[in-house]
CSV table of C-alpha atoms and ligand atoms in Angstrom, one decimal:
chain,number,residue,atom,x,y,z
A,11,UNK,CA,0.1,0.0,0.0
A,12,UNK,CA,2.9,2.3,0.9
A,13,UNK,CA,4.4,1.9,-2.5
A,14,UNK,CA,0.9,2.6,-4.2
A,15,UNK,CA,1.0,5.8,-2.3
A,16,UNK,CA,4.3,6.8,-3.2
A,17,UNK,CA,3.6,6.1,-6.9
A,18,UNK,CA,0.4,8.1,-6.8
A,19,UNK,CA,2.5,11.1,-5.4
A,20,UNK,CA,5.0,10.7,-8.1
A,21,UNK,CA,2.3,10.5,-10.8
A,22,UNK,CA,0.7,13.6,-9.4
A,23,UNK,CA,4.1,15.5,-9.5
A,24,UNK,CA,4.8,14.2,-13.1
A,25,UNK,CA,1.3,15.5,-14.1
A,26,UNK,CA,2.0,18.9,-12.8
A,27,UNK,CA,5.4,18.9,-14.5
A,28,UNK,CA,3.8,18.1,-17.8
A,29,UNK,CA,1.1,20.8,-17.3
A,30,UNK,CA,3.8,23.3,-16.5
A,31,UNK,CA,5.8,22.2,-19.5
A,32,UNK,CA,3.0,23.1,-21.7
A,33,UNK,CA,3.0,26.6,-20.2
A,34,UNK,CA,6.7,27.1,-20.7
A,35,UNK,CA,6.3,26.0,-24.4
A,36,UNK,CA,3.3,28.2,-25.4
A,37,UNK,CA,3.2,32.0,-24.6
A,38,UNK,CA,-0.6,31.4,-23.9
A,39,UNK,CA,-2.7,28.3,-23.8
A,40,UNK,CA,-6.1,27.1,-22.7
A,41,UNK,CA,-6.9,24.1,-20.4
A,42,UNK,CA,-8.5,22.3,-23.4
A,43,UNK,CA,-5.4,22.7,-25.5
A,44,UNK,CA,-3.3,21.4,-22.6
A,45,UNK,CA,-5.5,18.4,-22.3
A,46,UNK,CA,-5.2,17.6,-25.9
A,47,UNK,CA,-1.4,17.9,-25.9
A,48,UNK,CA,-0.9,15.9,-22.7
A,49,UNK,CA,-3.6,13.4,-23.1
A,50,UNK,CA,-4.5,14.1,-19.3
A,51,UNK,CA,-8.2,14.4,-18.5
A,52,UNK,CA,-9.9,17.8,-18.1
A,53,UNK,CA,-10.5,17.1,-14.6
A,54,UNK,CA,-6.8,16.7,-13.9
A,55,UNK,CA,-6.0,19.7,-15.8
A,56,UNK,CA,-8.5,21.8,-13.9
A,57,UNK,CA,-7.2,20.6,-10.5
A,58,UNK,CA,-3.4,21.1,-11.6
A,59,UNK,CA,-4.1,24.6,-13.0
A,60,UNK,CA,-6.0,25.6,-9.9
A,61,UNK,CA,-2.9,24.5,-7.7
A,62,UNK,CA,-0.5,26.3,-10.1
A,63,UNK,CA,-2.6,29.5,-9.7
A,64,UNK,CA,-2.8,29.3,-5.9
A,65,UNK,CA,1.1,29.0,-6.1
A,66,UNK,CA,1.0,32.2,-8.3
A,67,UNK,CA,3.1,30.3,-11.0
A,68,UNK,CA,0.4,30.9,-13.6
A,69,UNK,CA,-2.3,33.5,-14.3
A,70,UNK,CA,-5.4,33.6,-16.6
A,71,UNK,CA,-5.0,36.0,-19.5
A,72,UNK,CA,-8.6,36.2,-20.8
A,73,UNK,CA,-10.2,34.6,-23.6
A,74,UNK,CA,-8.4,33.0,-26.6
A,75,UNK,CA,-10.2,33.0,-29.8
A,76,UNK,CA,-10.2,30.2,-32.4
A,77,UNK,CA,-8.1,27.9,-30.3
A,78,UNK,CA,-7.0,25.1,-32.5
A,79,UNK,CA,-9.2,26.3,-35.3
A,80,UNK,CA,-12.4,25.1,-33.2
A,81,UNK,CA,-14.0,28.6,-33.2
A,82,UNK,CA,-14.9,28.4,-29.5
A,83,UNK,CA,-13.5,30.9,-27.2
A,84,UNK,CA,-11.5,29.6,-24.3
A,85,UNK,CA,-9.7,31.0,-21.3
A,86,UNK,CA,-6.1,31.4,-22.1
A,87,UNK,CA,-3.4,30.9,-19.3
A,88,UNK,CA,0.4,32.0,-19.2
A,89,UNK,CA,3.3,31.9,-16.9
A,90,UNK,CA,3.3,34.5,-14.1
A,91,UNK,CA,6.7,35.6,-15.3
A,92,UNK,CA,8.1,37.4,-12.3
A,93,UNK,CA,6.7,35.0,-9.7
A,94,UNK,CA,9.8,33.0,-9.8
A,95,UNK,CA,13.5,34.1,-10.3
A,96,UNK,CA,16.6,32.1,-10.7
A,97,UNK,CA,20.3,33.3,-10.7
A,98,UNK,CA,21.9,32.5,-13.9
A,99,UNK,CA,25.8,32.2,-14.0
A,100,UNK,CA,27.9,31.6,-17.0
A,101,UNK,CA,31.5,30.6,-16.5
A,102,UNK,CA,33.8,30.8,-19.6
A,103,UNK,CA,37.5,30.6,-19.8
A,104,UNK,CA,38.0,34.4,-19.0
A,105,UNK,CA,34.7,35.8,-18.2
A,106,UNK,CA,32.2,35.4,-15.4
A,107,UNK,CA,28.5,36.4,-16.3
A,108,UNK,CA,25.7,36.8,-13.7
A,109,UNK,CA,22.0,37.6,-14.3
A,110,UNK,CA,18.5,37.3,-12.8
A,111,UNK,CA,16.2,35.4,-14.9
A,112,UNK,CA,12.4,35.1,-14.7
A,113,UNK,CA,10.2,32.3,-15.8
A,114,UNK,CA,9.9,33.6,-19.3
A,115,UNK,CA,13.7,33.7,-19.7
A,116,UNK,CA,14.0,37.4,-19.3
A,117,UNK,CA,17.3,38.4,-18.0
A,118,UNK,CA,17.5,41.4,-15.7
A,119,UNK,CA,20.6,43.1,-14.1
A,120,UNK,CA,23.1,41.2,-16.1
A,121,UNK,CA,26.8,41.6,-14.9
A,122,UNK,CA,30.0,40.6,-16.6
A,123,UNK,CA,33.5,40.3,-15.2
A,124,UNK,CA,36.6,39.5,-17.2
A,125,UNK,CA,39.3,37.9,-15.3
A,126,UNK,CA,42.9,37.0,-16.1
A,127,UNK,CA,44.4,33.5,-16.0
A,128,UNK,CA,44.1,32.6,-12.3
A,129,UNK,CA,45.0,29.8,-9.9
A,130,UNK,CA,41.8,27.9,-8.9
A,131,UNK,CA,41.7,29.3,-5.4
A,132,UNK,CA,41.6,32.9,-6.7
A,133,UNK,CA,39.0,32.2,-9.3
A,134,UNK,CA,36.8,30.5,-6.5
A,135,UNK,CA,37.4,33.6,-4.3
A,136,UNK,CA,36.3,35.8,-7.2
A,137,UNK,CA,33.2,33.8,-7.8
A,138,UNK,CA,32.3,33.9,-4.0
A,139,UNK,CA,32.7,37.6,-3.9
A,140,UNK,CA,30.8,38.4,-7.1
A,141,UNK,CA,27.9,36.1,-6.2
A,142,UNK,CA,27.9,37.6,-2.6
A,143,UNK,CA,27.7,41.2,-3.8
A,144,UNK,CA,25.1,40.4,-6.6
A,145,UNK,CA,22.8,38.8,-3.9
A,146,UNK,CA,23.4,41.5,-1.2
A,147,UNK,CA,22.5,44.2,-3.9
A,148,UNK,CA,19.1,42.6,-4.4
A,149,UNK,CA,17.6,41.8,-1.1
A,150,UNK,CA,14.0,42.1,-2.2
A,151,UNK,CA,14.4,39.6,-5.0
A,152,UNK,CA,14.0,36.0,-3.8
A,153,UNK,CA,15.7,33.5,-6.0
A,154,UNK,CA,14.6,29.9,-6.1
A,155,UNK,CA,17.8,28.3,-7.3
A,156,UNK,CA,21.1,28.9,-8.9
A,157,UNK,CA,22.1,27.5,-12.3
A,158,UNK,CA,25.7,27.5,-13.4
A,159,UNK,CA,26.9,26.7,-17.0
A,160,UNK,CA,30.6,26.3,-16.9
A,161,UNK,CA,33.4,25.3,-19.5
A,162,UNK,CA,35.1,21.9,-18.9
A,163,UNK,CA,33.8,18.5,-18.1
A,164,UNK,CA,30.9,18.6,-15.8
A,165,UNK,CA,28.9,15.9,-14.3
A,166,UNK,CA,25.3,17.2,-14.0
A,167,UNK,CA,24.2,14.6,-11.5
A,168,UNK,CA,27.0,15.2,-9.1
A,169,UNK,CA,27.7,18.8,-10.0
A,170,UNK,CA,31.4,18.0,-10.3
A,171,UNK,CA,33.6,20.0,-12.7
A,172,UNK,CA,36.7,19.2,-14.2
A,173,UNK,CA,38.8,22.3,-15.3
A,174,UNK,CA,41.2,20.6,-17.7
A,175,UNK,CA,41.8,23.5,-19.8
A,176,UNK,CA,42.9,25.5,-16.8
A,177,UNK,CA,45.0,22.9,-15.1
A,178,UNK,CA,42.7,23.4,-12.1
A,179,UNK,CA,41.6,20.3,-10.1
A,180,UNK,CA,38.2,18.7,-9.9
A,181,UNK,CA,35.7,20.4,-7.5
A,182,UNK,CA,32.2,19.7,-6.3
A,183,UNK,CA,31.0,23.1,-7.6
A,184,UNK,CA,27.2,22.3,-7.0
A,185,UNK,CA,27.8,21.7,-3.4
A,186,UNK,CA,30.2,24.5,-3.1
A,187,UNK,CA,27.5,27.0,-4.5
A,188,UNK,CA,24.8,25.6,-2.3
A,189,UNK,CA,27.0,26.2,0.9
A,190,UNK,CA,27.8,29.7,0.0
A,191,UNK,CA,24.4,30.9,-1.4
A,192,UNK,CA,21.9,28.7,0.5
A,193,UNK,CA,20.3,28.0,-3.0
A,194,UNK,CA,19.6,24.5,-4.8
A,195,UNK,CA,22.4,24.5,-7.4
A,196,UNK,CA,22.4,23.1,-10.8
A,197,UNK,CA,25.6,22.8,-12.8
A,198,UNK,CA,26.3,21.7,-16.2
A,199,UNK,CA,28.6,22.4,-19.1
A,200,UNK,CA,27.9,26.0,-20.4
A,201,UNK,CA,27.2,25.0,-24.1
A,202,UNK,CA,25.0,22.2,-23.0
A,203,UNK,CA,23.2,24.5,-20.7
A,204,UNK,CA,22.7,26.7,-24.0
A,205,UNK,CA,20.9,23.8,-25.6
A,206,UNK,CA,18.4,23.6,-22.8
A,207,UNK,CA,18.1,27.4,-23.1
A,208,UNK,CA,17.1,27.0,-26.7
A,209,UNK,CA,14.5,24.4,-25.8
A,210,UNK,CA,13.0,26.3,-23.0
A,211,UNK,CA,13.2,29.8,-24.2
A,212,UNK,CA,14.7,29.9,-27.7
A,213,UNK,CA,13.4,28.9,-31.2
A,214,UNK,CA,13.4,25.2,-30.4
A,215,UNK,CA,10.6,24.8,-28.1
A,216,UNK,CA,8.8,22.7,-30.7
A,217,UNK,CA,11.9,21.0,-32.2
A,218,UNK,CA,12.5,17.4,-30.8
A,219,UNK,CA,15.9,16.9,-32.2
A,220,UNK,CA,18.6,19.7,-32.6
A,221,UNK,CA,22.1,20.5,-31.9
A,222,UNK,CA,23.2,23.6,-30.4
A,223,UNK,CA,26.6,24.9,-31.3
A,224,UNK,CA,28.4,27.8,-29.8
A,225,UNK,CA,31.6,29.5,-31.5
A,226,UNK,CA,33.5,31.4,-28.8
A,227,UNK,CA,37.0,30.9,-27.6
A,228,UNK,CA,36.4,27.3,-28.4
A,229,UNK,CA,33.5,25.4,-30.2
A,230,UNK,CA,31.1,23.7,-27.9
A,231,UNK,CA,27.9,21.7,-28.4
A,232,UNK,CA,24.7,20.4,-26.7
A,233,UNK,CA,22.5,17.8,-28.3
A,234,UNK,CA,18.9,17.4,-27.7
A,235,UNK,CA,17.3,14.0,-28.9
A,236,UNK,CA,13.6,13.2,-28.4
A,237,UNK,CA,13.0,16.4,-26.6
A,238,UNK,CA,15.9,15.4,-24.0
A,239,UNK,CA,19.2,17.0,-23.5
A,240,UNK,CA,21.7,14.3,-24.3
A,241,UNK,CA,23.8,13.3,-21.1
A,242,UNK,CA,25.6,9.9,-21.2
A,243,UNK,CA,24.7,7.2,-18.9
A,244,UNK,CA,28.3,6.2,-18.8
A,245,UNK,CA,30.2,9.3,-18.0
A,246,UNK,CA,27.2,11.6,-16.9
A,247,UNK,CA,28.4,14.2,-19.0
A,248,UNK,CA,27.2,15.0,-22.7
A,249,UNK,CA,29.2,14.7,-25.8
A,250,UNK,CA,32.8,16.0,-25.4
A,251,UNK,CA,32.2,19.0,-27.9
A,252,UNK,CA,31.8,19.5,-31.5
A,253,UNK,CA,35.0,21.6,-31.7
A,254,UNK,CA,37.0,18.6,-31.0
A,255,UNK,CA,35.9,16.5,-34.1
A,256,UNK,CA,39.0,15.8,-36.2
A,257,UNK,CA,39.1,18.4,-39.0
A,258,UNK,CA,42.7,17.7,-40.2
A,259,UNK,CA,44.1,14.1,-39.0
A,260,UNK,CA,47.7,15.3,-38.5
A,261,UNK,CA,46.9,19.0,-38.1
A,262,UNK,CA,47.7,21.4,-35.1
A,263,UNK,CA,47.9,20.0,-31.7
A,264,UNK,CA,45.0,20.8,-29.5
A,265,UNK,CA,44.9,21.2,-25.7
A,266,UNK,CA,42.7,18.1,-25.4
A,267,UNK,CA,45.7,16.0,-26.4
A,268,UNK,CA,44.3,15.5,-30.0
A,269,UNK,CA,45.5,16.9,-33.4
A,270,UNK,CA,43.7,18.9,-35.9
A,271,UNK,CA,40.6,19.5,-33.9
A,272,UNK,CA,38.0,21.8,-35.6
A,273,UNK,CA,38.4,24.5,-32.8
A,274,UNK,CA,41.9,24.8,-33.6
A,275,UNK,CA,40.9,26.4,-36.9
A,276,UNK,CA,37.4,27.7,-36.7
A,277,UNK,CA,36.8,29.1,-33.2
A,278,UNK,CA,37.1,33.0,-32.6
A,279,UNK,CA,40.7,32.5,-31.1
A,280,UNK,CA,42.0,30.4,-34.0
A,281,UNK,CA,40.6,33.0,-36.6
A,282,UNK,CA,42.1,35.8,-34.8
A,283,UNK,CA,45.4,34.0,-34.5
A,284,UNK,CA,45.4,33.2,-38.3
A,285,UNK,CA,44.5,36.7,-39.2
A,286,UNK,CA,46.8,38.4,-36.8
A,287,UNK,CA,44.0,40.3,-35.0
A,288,UNK,CA,43.4,40.8,-31.2
A,289,UNK,CA,39.6,41.3,-30.8
A,290,UNK,CA,36.4,40.1,-32.5
A,291,UNK,CA,35.4,43.7,-32.9
A,292,UNK,CA,38.5,44.2,-35.0
A,293,UNK,CA,37.6,41.1,-37.2
A,294,UNK,CA,34.0,42.5,-37.8
A,295,UNK,CA,35.2,46.0,-38.6
A,296,UNK,CA,37.6,44.6,-41.2
A,297,UNK,CA,34.8,42.3,-42.6
A,298,UNK,CA,32.6,45.2,-42.9
A,299,UNK,CA,35.3,47.2,-44.8
A,300,UNK,CA,35.4,44.1,-47.1
A,301,UNK,CA,39.1,43.4,-46.5
A,302,UNK,CA,39.5,40.5,-48.8
A,303,UNK,CA,41.9,38.3,-46.6
A,304,UNK,CA,39.1,38.4,-43.9
A,305,UNK,CA,36.1,37.8,-46.3
A,306,UNK,CA,37.9,34.8,-47.9
A,307,UNK,CA,39.0,33.5,-44.3
A,308,UNK,CA,35.6,33.6,-43.0
A,309,UNK,CA,34.2,31.8,-45.9
A,310,UNK,CA,36.6,29.3,-45.6
A,311,UNK,CA,35.8,29.0,-41.8
A,312,UNK,CA,32.3,28.4,-42.7
A,313,UNK,CA,33.2,25.5,-45.0
A,314,UNK,CA,35.3,23.8,-42.4
A,315,UNK,CA,32.5,23.9,-39.8
A,316,UNK,CA,30.0,22.8,-42.6
A,317,UNK,CA,32.4,19.9,-43.4
A,318,UNK,CA,32.5,18.7,-39.8
A,319,UNK,CA,28.8,19.0,-39.5
A,320,UNK,CA,28.3,16.8,-42.7
A,321,UNK,CA,29.9,13.8,-40.6
A,322,UNK,CA,27.7,14.6,-37.7
A,323,UNK,CA,24.5,15.0,-39.6
A,324,UNK,CA,25.2,11.7,-41.5
A,325,UNK,CA,25.3,10.0,-38.0
A,326,UNK,CA,22.8,12.0,-36.1
A,327,UNK,CA,20.0,13.4,-38.4
A,328,UNK,CA,18.8,16.3,-36.3
A,329,UNK,CA,16.2,18.6,-37.7
A,330,UNK,CA,17.8,22.0,-36.7
A,331,UNK,CA,21.3,23.4,-35.9
A,332,UNK,CA,21.3,26.6,-33.8
A,333,UNK,CA,24.5,28.4,-34.0
A,334,UNK,CA,25.3,30.9,-31.0
A,335,UNK,CA,28.3,33.4,-30.7
A,336,UNK,CA,29.0,36.7,-32.3
A,337,UNK,CA,30.2,35.0,-35.5
A,338,UNK,CA,26.8,33.4,-36.1
A,339,UNK,CA,25.3,36.3,-37.7
A,340,UNK,CA,23.6,36.4,-41.0
A,341,UNK,CA,25.8,39.5,-41.8
A,342,UNK,CA,28.9,37.3,-42.0
A,343,UNK,CA,29.4,34.5,-44.4
A,344,UNK,CA,29.7,31.5,-42.0
A,345,UNK,CA,26.1,30.5,-41.8
A,346,UNK,CA,25.6,30.7,-45.6
A,347,UNK,CA,28.8,28.6,-46.2
A,348,UNK,CA,27.7,26.1,-43.7
A,349,UNK,CA,24.3,25.8,-45.3
A,350,UNK,CA,25.8,25.3,-48.8
A,351,UNK,CA,28.4,22.6,-47.7
A,352,UNK,CA,25.9,20.6,-45.6
A,353,UNK,CA,23.4,20.6,-48.5
A,354,UNK,CA,26.0,19.6,-51.1
A,355,UNK,CA,27.7,16.9,-49.2
A,356,UNK,CA,25.2,15.2,-46.8
A,357,UNK,CA,22.9,12.8,-48.3
A,358,UNK,CA,20.8,12.6,-45.1
A,359,UNK,CA,20.2,16.4,-45.4
A,360,UNK,CA,19.3,16.2,-49.1
A,361,UNK,CA,16.6,13.7,-48.2
A,362,UNK,CA,15.2,15.5,-45.3
A,363,UNK,CA,16.5,19.2,-44.9
A,364,UNK,CA,18.0,20.5,-41.8
A,365,UNK,CA,17.7,24.1,-40.8
A,366,UNK,CA,20.7,25.9,-39.9
A,367,UNK,CA,19.9,29.2,-38.0
A,368,UNK,CA,21.6,31.8,-35.7
A,369,UNK,CA,20.5,31.6,-32.0
A,370,UNK,CA,17.9,34.2,-31.1
A,371,UNK,CA,18.9,34.2,-27.3
A,372,UNK,CA,21.4,37.1,-27.8
A,373,UNK,CA,24.3,38.2,-25.8
A,374,UNK,CA,23.0,36.7,-22.7
A,375,UNK,CA,22.8,33.2,-24.1
A,376,UNK,CA,25.0,31.8,-21.4
A,377,UNK,CA,23.1,33.3,-18.5
A,378,UNK,CA,19.7,32.0,-20.1
A,379,UNK,CA,21.1,28.6,-20.6
A,380,UNK,CA,22.4,28.4,-16.9
A,381,UNK,CA,19.0,29.7,-15.7
A,382,UNK,CA,17.2,26.9,-17.8
A,383,UNK,CA,19.2,24.3,-15.9
A,384,UNK,CA,17.8,25.8,-12.6
A,385,UNK,CA,14.3,26.3,-13.9
A,386,UNK,CA,14.2,22.7,-15.6
A,387,UNK,CA,15.7,21.1,-12.3
A,388,UNK,CA,13.2,22.8,-10.1
A,389,UNK,CA,10.0,22.4,-12.2
A,390,UNK,CA,10.7,19.3,-14.5
A,391,UNK,CA,13.0,17.3,-12.4
A,392,UNK,CA,10.4,14.6,-11.9
A,393,UNK,CA,10.2,14.2,-15.8
A,394,UNK,CA,13.8,13.6,-16.1
A,395,UNK,CA,14.3,11.4,-13.2
B,408,LIG,ZN1,40.9,19.1,-29.4
């Protein structure tokens, strides 16, 4: 009997998560539409939405006309955006970003701090100070959880980070954060977190299978298959990263120990190094001035990324690839070249097209991704357990 009771509670929790997930995916939705999509009974939907309204997580928005083309008017509901805030923290190799993120993925009060190469203890001290002052400056805002996207190998389940790039030791970052902030903490690789951000707040809410690629100092990726962010049952991390696919078998050595990895040629740092430039702004200015060497090189980089994506798409035929980072702009030739190469060379893509698009999450993509980890953990943990 005890077990039955436990299962009933779990089913109830899962149903609540399912209903809330529909509200995250649709800007406004009626009870009838939720019932159609979740296959839950109207009575169950009524009970759950009553509870969610009592918890102030959702609000009614008036009548929706022509819902699902039926012509009947229905009461719409949406997330009560500011009813819940999480702290989103993105840690890349030289930059720490912090922001408050509401249920609709809107970022408020973003802060960014660049830091030089530091020993691990000094970095943790910096993180401690910045988080402390961020929280102290906002006493009126109650945060439900903290989500952290961080470079390196990360075990989402244990919250352990391996900072192999920086030569830092392994650390139980989630536990460290909870002790210092008093908040439940969710930690994952920052680009994998961005993929979850695309699923919860970006243009991939309705796409079941997609790859999120971020071109920055390195090139990272996050894969969503069947609506689920891929994390290996073997290593508890995701894929190692698209940037370490072999592009030239005997090419330049990479920090990862491999040779000829894609990110040694196609990341922001590799492009700047090849062209002898110091900043991405300088690269963009030279491209806008149509300096031939820059134009030709960016086209070549697009083709390199396209060729690596062909191998990946022939193996994992996702519907969409979302590219983030300052180089993923339609103003630049990268996306166009990637589309061309992928279409020319991938038989899978010629059979069923793959959309290649720039991310719409903007400059705060890292903070939004980190926040998505926390929102997902707090509200949909039971669906992923
Ligand atoms: Zn590598």
